Coordinates of C-alpha atoms in Angstrom, one line a residue:
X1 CA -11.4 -7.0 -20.3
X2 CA -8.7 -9.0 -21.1
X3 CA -9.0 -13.0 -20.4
X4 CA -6.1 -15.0 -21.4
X5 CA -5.7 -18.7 -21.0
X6 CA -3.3 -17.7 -18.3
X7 CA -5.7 -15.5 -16.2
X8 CA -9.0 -17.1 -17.5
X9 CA -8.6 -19.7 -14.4
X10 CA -9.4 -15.7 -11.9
X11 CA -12.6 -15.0 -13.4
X12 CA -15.9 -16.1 -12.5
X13 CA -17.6 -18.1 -15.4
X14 CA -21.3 -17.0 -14.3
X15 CA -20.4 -13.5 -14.2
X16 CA -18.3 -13.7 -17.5
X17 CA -21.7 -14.9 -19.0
X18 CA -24.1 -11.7 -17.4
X19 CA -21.3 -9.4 -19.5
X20 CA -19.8 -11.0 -22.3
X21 CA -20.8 -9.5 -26.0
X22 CA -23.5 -12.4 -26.9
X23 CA -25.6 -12.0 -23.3
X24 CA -25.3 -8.1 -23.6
X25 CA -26.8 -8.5 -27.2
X26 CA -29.0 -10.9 -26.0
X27 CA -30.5 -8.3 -23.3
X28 CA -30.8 -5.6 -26.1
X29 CA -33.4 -8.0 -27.3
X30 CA -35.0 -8.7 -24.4
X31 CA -35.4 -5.0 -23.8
X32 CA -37.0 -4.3 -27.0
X33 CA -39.2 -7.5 -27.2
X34 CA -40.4 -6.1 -23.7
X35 CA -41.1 -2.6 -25.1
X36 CA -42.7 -4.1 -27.9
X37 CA -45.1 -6.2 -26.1
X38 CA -46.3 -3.5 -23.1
X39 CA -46.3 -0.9 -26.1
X40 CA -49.0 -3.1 -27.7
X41 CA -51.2 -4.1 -24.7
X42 CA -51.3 -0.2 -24.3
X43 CA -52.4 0.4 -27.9
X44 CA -48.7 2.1 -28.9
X45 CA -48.0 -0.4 -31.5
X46 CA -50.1 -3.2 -33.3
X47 CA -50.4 -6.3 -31.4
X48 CA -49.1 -8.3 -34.9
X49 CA -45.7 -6.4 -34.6
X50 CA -44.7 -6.9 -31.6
X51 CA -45.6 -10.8 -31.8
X52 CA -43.3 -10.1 -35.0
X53 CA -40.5 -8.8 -33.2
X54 CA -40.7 -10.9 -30.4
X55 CA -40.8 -14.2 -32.9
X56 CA -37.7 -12.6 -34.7
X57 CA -35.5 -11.9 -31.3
X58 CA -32.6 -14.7 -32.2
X59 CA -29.1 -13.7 -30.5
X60 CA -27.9 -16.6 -32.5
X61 CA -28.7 -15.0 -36.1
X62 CA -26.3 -12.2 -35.4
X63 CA -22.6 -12.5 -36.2
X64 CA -20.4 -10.4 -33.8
X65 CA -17.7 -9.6 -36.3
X66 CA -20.1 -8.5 -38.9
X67 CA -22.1 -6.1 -36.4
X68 CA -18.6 -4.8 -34.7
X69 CA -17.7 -3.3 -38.5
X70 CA -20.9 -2.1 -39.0
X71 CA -20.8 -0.6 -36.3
X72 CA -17.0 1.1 -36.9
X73 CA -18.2 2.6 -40.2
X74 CA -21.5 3.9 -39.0
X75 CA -19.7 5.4 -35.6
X76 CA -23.1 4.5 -33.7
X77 CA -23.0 1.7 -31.3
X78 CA -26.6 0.7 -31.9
X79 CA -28.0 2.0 -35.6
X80 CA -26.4 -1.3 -36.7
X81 CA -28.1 -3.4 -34.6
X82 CA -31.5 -2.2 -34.9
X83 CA -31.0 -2.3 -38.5
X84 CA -30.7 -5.8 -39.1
X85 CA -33.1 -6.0 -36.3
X86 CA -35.1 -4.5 -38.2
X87 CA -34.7 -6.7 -41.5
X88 CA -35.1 -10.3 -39.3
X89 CA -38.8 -8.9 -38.4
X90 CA -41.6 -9.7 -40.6
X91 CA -42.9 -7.3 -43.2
X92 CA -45.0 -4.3 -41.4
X93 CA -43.1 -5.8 -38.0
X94 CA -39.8 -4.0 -38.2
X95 CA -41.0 -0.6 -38.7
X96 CA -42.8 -0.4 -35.6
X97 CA -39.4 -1.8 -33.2
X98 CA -37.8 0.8 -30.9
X99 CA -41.1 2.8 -31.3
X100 CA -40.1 6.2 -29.8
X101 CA -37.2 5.0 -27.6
X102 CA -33.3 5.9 -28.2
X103 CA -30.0 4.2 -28.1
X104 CA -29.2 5.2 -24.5
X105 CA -32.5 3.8 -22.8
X106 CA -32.0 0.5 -24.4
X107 CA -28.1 0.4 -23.0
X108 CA -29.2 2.3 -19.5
X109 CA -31.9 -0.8 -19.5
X110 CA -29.9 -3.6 -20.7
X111 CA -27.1 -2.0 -18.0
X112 CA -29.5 -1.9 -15.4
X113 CA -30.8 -5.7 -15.7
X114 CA -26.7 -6.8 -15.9
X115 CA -25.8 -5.0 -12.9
X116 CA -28.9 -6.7 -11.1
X117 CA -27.8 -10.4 -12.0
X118 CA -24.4 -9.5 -11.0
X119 CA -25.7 -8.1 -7.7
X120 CA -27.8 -11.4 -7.2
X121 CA -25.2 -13.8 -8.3
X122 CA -22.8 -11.8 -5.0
X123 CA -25.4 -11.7 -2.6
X124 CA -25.7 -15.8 -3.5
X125 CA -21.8 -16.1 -2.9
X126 CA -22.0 -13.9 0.0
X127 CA -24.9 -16.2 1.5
X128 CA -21.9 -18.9 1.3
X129 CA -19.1 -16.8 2.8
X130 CA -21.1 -15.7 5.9
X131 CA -22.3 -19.2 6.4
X132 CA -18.5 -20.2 6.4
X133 CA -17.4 -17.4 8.7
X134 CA -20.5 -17.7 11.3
X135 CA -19.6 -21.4 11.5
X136 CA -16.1 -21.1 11.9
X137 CA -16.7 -18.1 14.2
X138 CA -18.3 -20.6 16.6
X139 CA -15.8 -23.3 16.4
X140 CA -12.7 -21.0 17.4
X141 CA -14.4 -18.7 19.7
X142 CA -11.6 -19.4 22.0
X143 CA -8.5 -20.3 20.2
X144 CA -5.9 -17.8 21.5
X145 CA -4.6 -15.4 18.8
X146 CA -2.4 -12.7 19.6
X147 CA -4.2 -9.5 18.2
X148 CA -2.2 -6.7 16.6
X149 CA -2.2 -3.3 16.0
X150 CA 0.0 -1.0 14.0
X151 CA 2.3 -4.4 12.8
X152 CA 3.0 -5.6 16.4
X153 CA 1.5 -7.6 19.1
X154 CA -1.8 -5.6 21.4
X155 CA -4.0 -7.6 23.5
X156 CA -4.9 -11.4 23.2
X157 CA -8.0 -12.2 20.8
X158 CA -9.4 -15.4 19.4
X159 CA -9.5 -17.0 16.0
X160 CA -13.2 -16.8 16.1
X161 CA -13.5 -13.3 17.0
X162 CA -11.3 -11.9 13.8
X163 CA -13.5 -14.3 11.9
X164 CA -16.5 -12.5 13.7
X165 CA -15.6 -9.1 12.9
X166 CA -15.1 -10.3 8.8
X167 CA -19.0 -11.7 9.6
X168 CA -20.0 -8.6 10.8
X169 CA -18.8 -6.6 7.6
X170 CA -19.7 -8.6 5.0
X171 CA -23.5 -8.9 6.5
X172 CA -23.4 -5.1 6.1
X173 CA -22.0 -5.5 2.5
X174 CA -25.3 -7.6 2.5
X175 CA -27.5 -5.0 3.7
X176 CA -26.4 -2.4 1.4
X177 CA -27.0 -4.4 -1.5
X178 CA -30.4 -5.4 -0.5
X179 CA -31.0 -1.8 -0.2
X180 CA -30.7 -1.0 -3.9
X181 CA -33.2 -3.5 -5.2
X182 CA -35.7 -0.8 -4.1
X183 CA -34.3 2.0 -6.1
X184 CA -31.2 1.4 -8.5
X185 CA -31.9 -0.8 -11.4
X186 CA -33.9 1.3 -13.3
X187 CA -36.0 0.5 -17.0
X188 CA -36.0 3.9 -19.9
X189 CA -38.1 4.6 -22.2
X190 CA -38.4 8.3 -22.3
X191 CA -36.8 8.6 -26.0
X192 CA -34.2 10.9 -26.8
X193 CA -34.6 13.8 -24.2
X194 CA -36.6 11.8 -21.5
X195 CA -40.1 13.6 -22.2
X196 CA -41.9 10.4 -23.7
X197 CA -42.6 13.2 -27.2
X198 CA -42.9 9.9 -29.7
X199 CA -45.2 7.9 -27.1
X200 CA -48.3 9.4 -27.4
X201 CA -48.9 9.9 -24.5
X202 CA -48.7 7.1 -23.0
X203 CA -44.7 7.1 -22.5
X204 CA -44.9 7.0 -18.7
X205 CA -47.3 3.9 -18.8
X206 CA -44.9 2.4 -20.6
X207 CA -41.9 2.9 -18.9
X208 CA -43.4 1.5 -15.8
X209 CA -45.3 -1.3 -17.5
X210 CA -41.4 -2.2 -19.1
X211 CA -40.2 -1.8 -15.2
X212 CA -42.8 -4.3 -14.3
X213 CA -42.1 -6.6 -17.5
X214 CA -38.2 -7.0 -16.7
X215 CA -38.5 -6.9 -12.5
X216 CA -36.6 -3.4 -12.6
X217 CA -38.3 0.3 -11.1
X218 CA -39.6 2.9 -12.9
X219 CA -37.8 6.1 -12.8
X220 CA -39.8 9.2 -11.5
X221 CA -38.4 11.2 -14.5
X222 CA -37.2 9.9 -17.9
X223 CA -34.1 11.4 -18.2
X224 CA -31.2 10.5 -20.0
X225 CA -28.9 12.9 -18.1
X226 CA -28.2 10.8 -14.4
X227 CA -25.8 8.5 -13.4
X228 CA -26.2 8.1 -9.3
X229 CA -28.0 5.4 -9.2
X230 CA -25.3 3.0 -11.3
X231 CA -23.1 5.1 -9.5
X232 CA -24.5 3.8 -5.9
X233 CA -24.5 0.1 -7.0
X234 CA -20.5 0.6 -7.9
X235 CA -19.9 2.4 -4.8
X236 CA -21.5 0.0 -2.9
X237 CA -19.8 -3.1 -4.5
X238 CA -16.6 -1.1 -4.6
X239 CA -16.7 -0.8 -0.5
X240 CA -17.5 -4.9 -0.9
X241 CA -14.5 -5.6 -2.6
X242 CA -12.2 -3.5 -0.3
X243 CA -13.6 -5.6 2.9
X244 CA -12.4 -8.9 0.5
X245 CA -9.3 -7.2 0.0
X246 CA -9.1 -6.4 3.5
X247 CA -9.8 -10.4 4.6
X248 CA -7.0 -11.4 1.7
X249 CA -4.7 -9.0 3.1
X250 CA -4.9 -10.3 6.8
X251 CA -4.7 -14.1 5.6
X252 CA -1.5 -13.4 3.6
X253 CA 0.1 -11.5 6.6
X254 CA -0.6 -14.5 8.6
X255 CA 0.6 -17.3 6.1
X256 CA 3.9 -15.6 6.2
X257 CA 6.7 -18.0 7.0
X258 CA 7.5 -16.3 10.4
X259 CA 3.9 -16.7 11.7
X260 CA 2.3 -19.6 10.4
X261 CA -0.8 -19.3 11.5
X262 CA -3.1 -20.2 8.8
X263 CA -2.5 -21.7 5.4
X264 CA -4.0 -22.6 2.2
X265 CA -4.4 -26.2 0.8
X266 CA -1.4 -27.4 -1.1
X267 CA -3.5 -29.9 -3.3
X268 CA -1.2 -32.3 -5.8
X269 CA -0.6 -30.0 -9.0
X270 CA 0.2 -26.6 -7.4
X271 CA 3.1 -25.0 -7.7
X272 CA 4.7 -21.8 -5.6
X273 CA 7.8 -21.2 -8.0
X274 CA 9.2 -22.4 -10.9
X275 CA 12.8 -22.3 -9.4
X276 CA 12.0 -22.3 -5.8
X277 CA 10.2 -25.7 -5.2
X278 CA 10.0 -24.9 -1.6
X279 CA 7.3 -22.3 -2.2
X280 CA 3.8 -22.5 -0.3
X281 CA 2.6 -19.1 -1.6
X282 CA -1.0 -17.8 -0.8
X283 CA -2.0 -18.1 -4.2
X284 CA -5.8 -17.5 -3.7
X285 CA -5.5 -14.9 -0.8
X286 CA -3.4 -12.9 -3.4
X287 CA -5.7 -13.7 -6.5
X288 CA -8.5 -12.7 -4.0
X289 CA -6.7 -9.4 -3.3
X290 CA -5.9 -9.0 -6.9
X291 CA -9.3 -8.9 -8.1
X292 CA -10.4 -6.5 -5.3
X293 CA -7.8 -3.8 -6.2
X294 CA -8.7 -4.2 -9.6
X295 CA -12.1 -3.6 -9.0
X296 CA -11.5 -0.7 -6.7
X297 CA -9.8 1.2 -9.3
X298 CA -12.8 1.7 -11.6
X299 CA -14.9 3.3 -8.6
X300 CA -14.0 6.6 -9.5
X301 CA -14.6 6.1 -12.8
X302 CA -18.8 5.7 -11.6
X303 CA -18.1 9.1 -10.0
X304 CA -16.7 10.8 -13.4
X305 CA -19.6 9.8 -15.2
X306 CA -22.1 11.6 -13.0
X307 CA -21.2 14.7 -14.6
X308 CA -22.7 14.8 -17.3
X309 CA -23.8 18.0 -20.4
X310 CA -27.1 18.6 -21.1
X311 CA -29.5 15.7 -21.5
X312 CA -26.9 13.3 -23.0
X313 CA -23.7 13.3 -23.2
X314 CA -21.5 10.5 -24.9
X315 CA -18.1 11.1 -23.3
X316 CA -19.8 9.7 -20.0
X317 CA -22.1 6.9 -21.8
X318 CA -18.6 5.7 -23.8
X319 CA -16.4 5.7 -20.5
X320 CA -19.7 3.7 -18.4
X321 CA -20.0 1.8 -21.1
X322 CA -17.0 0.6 -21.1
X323 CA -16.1 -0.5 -17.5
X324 CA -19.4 -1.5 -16.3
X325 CA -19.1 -4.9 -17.7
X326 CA -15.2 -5.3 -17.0
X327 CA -16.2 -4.1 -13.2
X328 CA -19.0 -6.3 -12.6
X329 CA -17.0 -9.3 -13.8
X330 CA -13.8 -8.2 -11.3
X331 CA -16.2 -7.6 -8.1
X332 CA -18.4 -11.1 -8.8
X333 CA -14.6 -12.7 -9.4
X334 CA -13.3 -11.2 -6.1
X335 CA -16.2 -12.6 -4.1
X336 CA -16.2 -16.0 -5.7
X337 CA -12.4 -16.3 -5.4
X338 CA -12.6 -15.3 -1.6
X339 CA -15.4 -17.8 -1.1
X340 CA -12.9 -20.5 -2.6
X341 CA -10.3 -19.1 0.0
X342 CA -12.2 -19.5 3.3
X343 CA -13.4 -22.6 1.8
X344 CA -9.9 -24.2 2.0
X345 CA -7.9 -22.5 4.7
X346 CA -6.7 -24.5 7.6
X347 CA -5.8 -23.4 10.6
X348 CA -3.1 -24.1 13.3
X349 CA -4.2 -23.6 16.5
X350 CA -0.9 -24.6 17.9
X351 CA 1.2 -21.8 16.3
X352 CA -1.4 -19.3 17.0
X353 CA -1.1 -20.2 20.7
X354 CA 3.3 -20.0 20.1
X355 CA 3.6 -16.8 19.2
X356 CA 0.9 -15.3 21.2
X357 CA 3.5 -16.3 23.7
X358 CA 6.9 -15.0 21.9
X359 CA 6.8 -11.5 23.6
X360 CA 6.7 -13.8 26.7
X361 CA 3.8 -12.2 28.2
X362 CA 4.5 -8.7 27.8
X363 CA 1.2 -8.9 25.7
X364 CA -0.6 -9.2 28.5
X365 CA 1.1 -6.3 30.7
X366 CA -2.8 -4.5 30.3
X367 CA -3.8 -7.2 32.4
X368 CA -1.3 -6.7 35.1
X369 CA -1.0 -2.9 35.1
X370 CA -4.9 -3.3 35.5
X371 CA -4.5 -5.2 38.3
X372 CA -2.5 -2.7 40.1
X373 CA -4.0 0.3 39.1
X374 CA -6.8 -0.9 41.8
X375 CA -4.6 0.1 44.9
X376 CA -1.6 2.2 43.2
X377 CA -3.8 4.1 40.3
X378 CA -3.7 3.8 36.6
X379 CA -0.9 6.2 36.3
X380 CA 1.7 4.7 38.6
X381 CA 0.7 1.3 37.1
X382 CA 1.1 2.2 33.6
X383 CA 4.7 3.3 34.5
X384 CA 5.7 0.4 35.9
X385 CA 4.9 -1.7 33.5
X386 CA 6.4 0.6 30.5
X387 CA 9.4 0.3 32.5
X388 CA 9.5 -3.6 33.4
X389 CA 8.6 -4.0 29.8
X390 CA 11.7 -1.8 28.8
X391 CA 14.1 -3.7 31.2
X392 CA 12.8 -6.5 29.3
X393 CA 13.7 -6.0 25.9
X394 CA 16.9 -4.3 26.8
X395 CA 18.5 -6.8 29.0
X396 CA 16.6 -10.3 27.4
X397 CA 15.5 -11.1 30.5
X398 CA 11.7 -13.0 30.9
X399 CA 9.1 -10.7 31.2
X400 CA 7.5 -12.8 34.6
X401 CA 11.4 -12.3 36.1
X402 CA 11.1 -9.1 35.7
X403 CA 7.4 -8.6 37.6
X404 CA 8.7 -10.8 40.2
X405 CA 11.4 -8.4 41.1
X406 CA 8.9 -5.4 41.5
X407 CA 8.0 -5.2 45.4
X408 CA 4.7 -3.3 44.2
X409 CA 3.4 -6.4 42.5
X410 CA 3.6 -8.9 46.2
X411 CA 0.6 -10.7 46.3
X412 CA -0.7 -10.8 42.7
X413 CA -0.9 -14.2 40.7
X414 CA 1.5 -12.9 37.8
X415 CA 1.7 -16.4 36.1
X416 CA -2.1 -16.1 36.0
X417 CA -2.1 -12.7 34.3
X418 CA 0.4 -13.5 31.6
X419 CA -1.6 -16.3 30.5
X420 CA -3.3 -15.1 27.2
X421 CA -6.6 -17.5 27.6
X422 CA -7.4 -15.5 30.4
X423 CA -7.4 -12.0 29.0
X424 CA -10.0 -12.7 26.4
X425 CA -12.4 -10.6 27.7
X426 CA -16.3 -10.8 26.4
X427 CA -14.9 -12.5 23.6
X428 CA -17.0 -15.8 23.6
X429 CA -20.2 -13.7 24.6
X430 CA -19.4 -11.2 21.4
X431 CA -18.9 -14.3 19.0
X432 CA -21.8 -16.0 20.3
X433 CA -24.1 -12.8 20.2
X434 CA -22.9 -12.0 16.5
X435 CA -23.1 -15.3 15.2
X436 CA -26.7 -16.1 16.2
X437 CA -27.9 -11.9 15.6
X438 CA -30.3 -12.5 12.3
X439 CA -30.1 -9.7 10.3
X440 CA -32.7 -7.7 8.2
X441 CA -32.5 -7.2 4.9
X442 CA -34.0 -4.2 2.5
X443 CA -35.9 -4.7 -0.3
X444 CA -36.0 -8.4 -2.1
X445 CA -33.5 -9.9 -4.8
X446 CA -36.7 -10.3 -7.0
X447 CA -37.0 -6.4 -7.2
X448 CA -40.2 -3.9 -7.6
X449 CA -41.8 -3.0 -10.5

């Protein structure tokens, strides 16, 4: 991906390290050290080669720039490697590394282990966004909010209970990524077809002793020719960056000039515009969003490489390999930068409360058409209130004048009705309920062997 020194500052630095070029090298060794070793203790390979090609595994020793043109001129992404692999490892070592594995179940593994950290290192920044929310969730319960549908003003709501309904989808983001540790970070070692020919036979021992070794599972079949299982992990952190998007979206909308409602911190240093110094813009919320349509983007790439010819097929493995570590980066960055969001928005209660009132109660006519409905019927209420409502807006006249002049409404507290803290509903029940629920989880962060 491209990092400059003007977008470096969007990028998280711990997910940057899972996928940069030295850490995916260093996993290659870390894969093969680990094939090495349960390869031995299973009588594959001499015990004194793998201690060999474990004591030789330095990601240090390598230079980048030498292997990337070794690689161009032998138009194989991992011959290179292995070769001078290969020559670090002590006589009678080298010849036994990669002992009947191929190219593809080292990068499937090595892929597989990556997209776990990254997994791991959300679910830790998740832990710290639903923390935030179910707090703040609490505290605003019942700050007044206008709530809107379709761009315009619906029924009254509260602070807390948007910040509730963000809670409640990002501890299902939570649950569906729990619920791949079980299943989708899978260890190869079934060689070039995924029939275990040069292990002899004891290929599936291996694959599941490897599993074991590096906390992944074990596949059932050691195929080469699948792709759902990455495919489910992107899908599933492709959903979680759409509900950030979603969050960033709603906390731009309301940092608008005309509502005011929330806004970011304006710390010494920041800048909105280089000509128009009286910018405040929502800088994070739109980094936030950024990221998250960044990320989204590459989703269907997942899908695209599920099909796939025959038992390998390097179209798919060149296009996966390509924007798996670009899209792990982008979804870790979009969680961290809308943890850094919620982290320093402010609120104001007061302009929340104003323009909840600027349709001057006409937000509220549910409240007073209910009320009528109860001796004149839902149908006869629901037209008088689209009319008043009507007469309203045509004439600029104040919603409550209006009411007052309908005989059919004698008797009923109007000022009462058009009061937006008392049309809240169940809302502090909901909030409360949500905000204490504890929610399972599937699987374990530690993974199954």
């Amino acid at each position: 991906m491209n990092i400059t020194f003007y977008n470096k500052h969007w990028f998280d630095p711990a997910a940057v390290a899972i996928w940069d070029e030295r850490a995916t090298l260093g996993r290659w060794l870390e894969v093969e050290v680990a094939l090495a070793e349960v390869q031995a203790k299973l009588g594959v390979i001499p015990q004194s080669a793998a201690e060999g090609i474990a004591a030789s595994a330095d990601v240090d020793a390598f230079d980048l720039d030498d292997l990337a043109e070794r690689v161009g001129v032998a138009q194989h992404p991992f011959v290179p490697f292995l070769k001078l692999f290969e020559d670090m490892c002590p006589e009678g070592a080298g010849g036994w590394l990669h002992w009947g594995a191929t190219t593809q179940n080292i990068f499937d593994t090595t892929q597989a282990l990556q997209l776990k950290a990254t997994v791991e290192l959300i679910l830790g920044r998740l832990s710290s966004i639903n923390d935030r929310l179910a707090r703040d969730a609490s505290r605003y319960a019942s700050t007044v909010q206008a709530g809107r549908t379709h761009g315009q003003h619906a029924l009254p709501i509260s602070w807390g209970y948007k910040l509730a309904g963000w809670l409640d989808e990002m501890r299902r983001n939570v649950e569906r990524l729990y619920g791949l540790f079980d299943h989708a970070f899978v260890a190869r070692a079934g060689g070039g077809a995924g029939t275990y020919a040069g292990m002899d036979g004891r290929g599936r021992e291996v694959e599941s002793a490897l599993a074991i070794r590096l906390g992944l599972t074990a596949p059932r079949l050691g195929g080469r020719g699948d792709f759902d299982r990455q495919a489910e992990v992107v899908g599933a952190l492709g959903m979680l960056a759409a509900g950030c998007e979603r969050i960033a979206d709603n906390l731009i909308f309301l940092q608008r000039t005309e509502i005011g409602e929330v806004y970011e911190d304006h710390h010494a240093g920041r800048v909105g515009s280089s000509t128009m110094a009286q910018k405040r813009n929502p800088a994070e919320a739109q980094k936030t969003a950024g990221l998250a349509r960044l990320a989204r983007s590459r989703v269907s790439l997942a899908l695209d490489c599920m099909v796939r010819d025959d038992e390998g097929d390097a179209v798919s493995t060149n296009v996966s390999d390509y924007f798996l570590p670009e899209f792990g980066v982008l979804v870790a960055s979009c969680v961290t930068a809308l943890d850094g969001l919620l982290e320093q928005i402010e609120v104001d209660a007061d302009a929340m409360h104003r323009n909840a009132l600027i349709t001057g109660g006409m937000m509220q006519s549910e409240a007073v058409m209910m009320e009528v409905a109860r001796t004149r019927g839902r149908g006869e209420a629901h037209h008088l209130l689209r009319e008043a409502s009507a007469e309203c807006l045509r004439d600029g006249v104040s919603f409550e004048q209006v009411l007052a002049s309908r005989p059919q409404l004698a008797g009923i507290d109007v000022k009462a009705l058009l009061a937006p803290e008392n049309y809240l509903g169940e809302v502090d029940n909901v909030v409360a309920a949500l905000v204490a629920e504890k929610r399972p989880t599937n699987g374990s962060a530690a993974g199954r062997g």
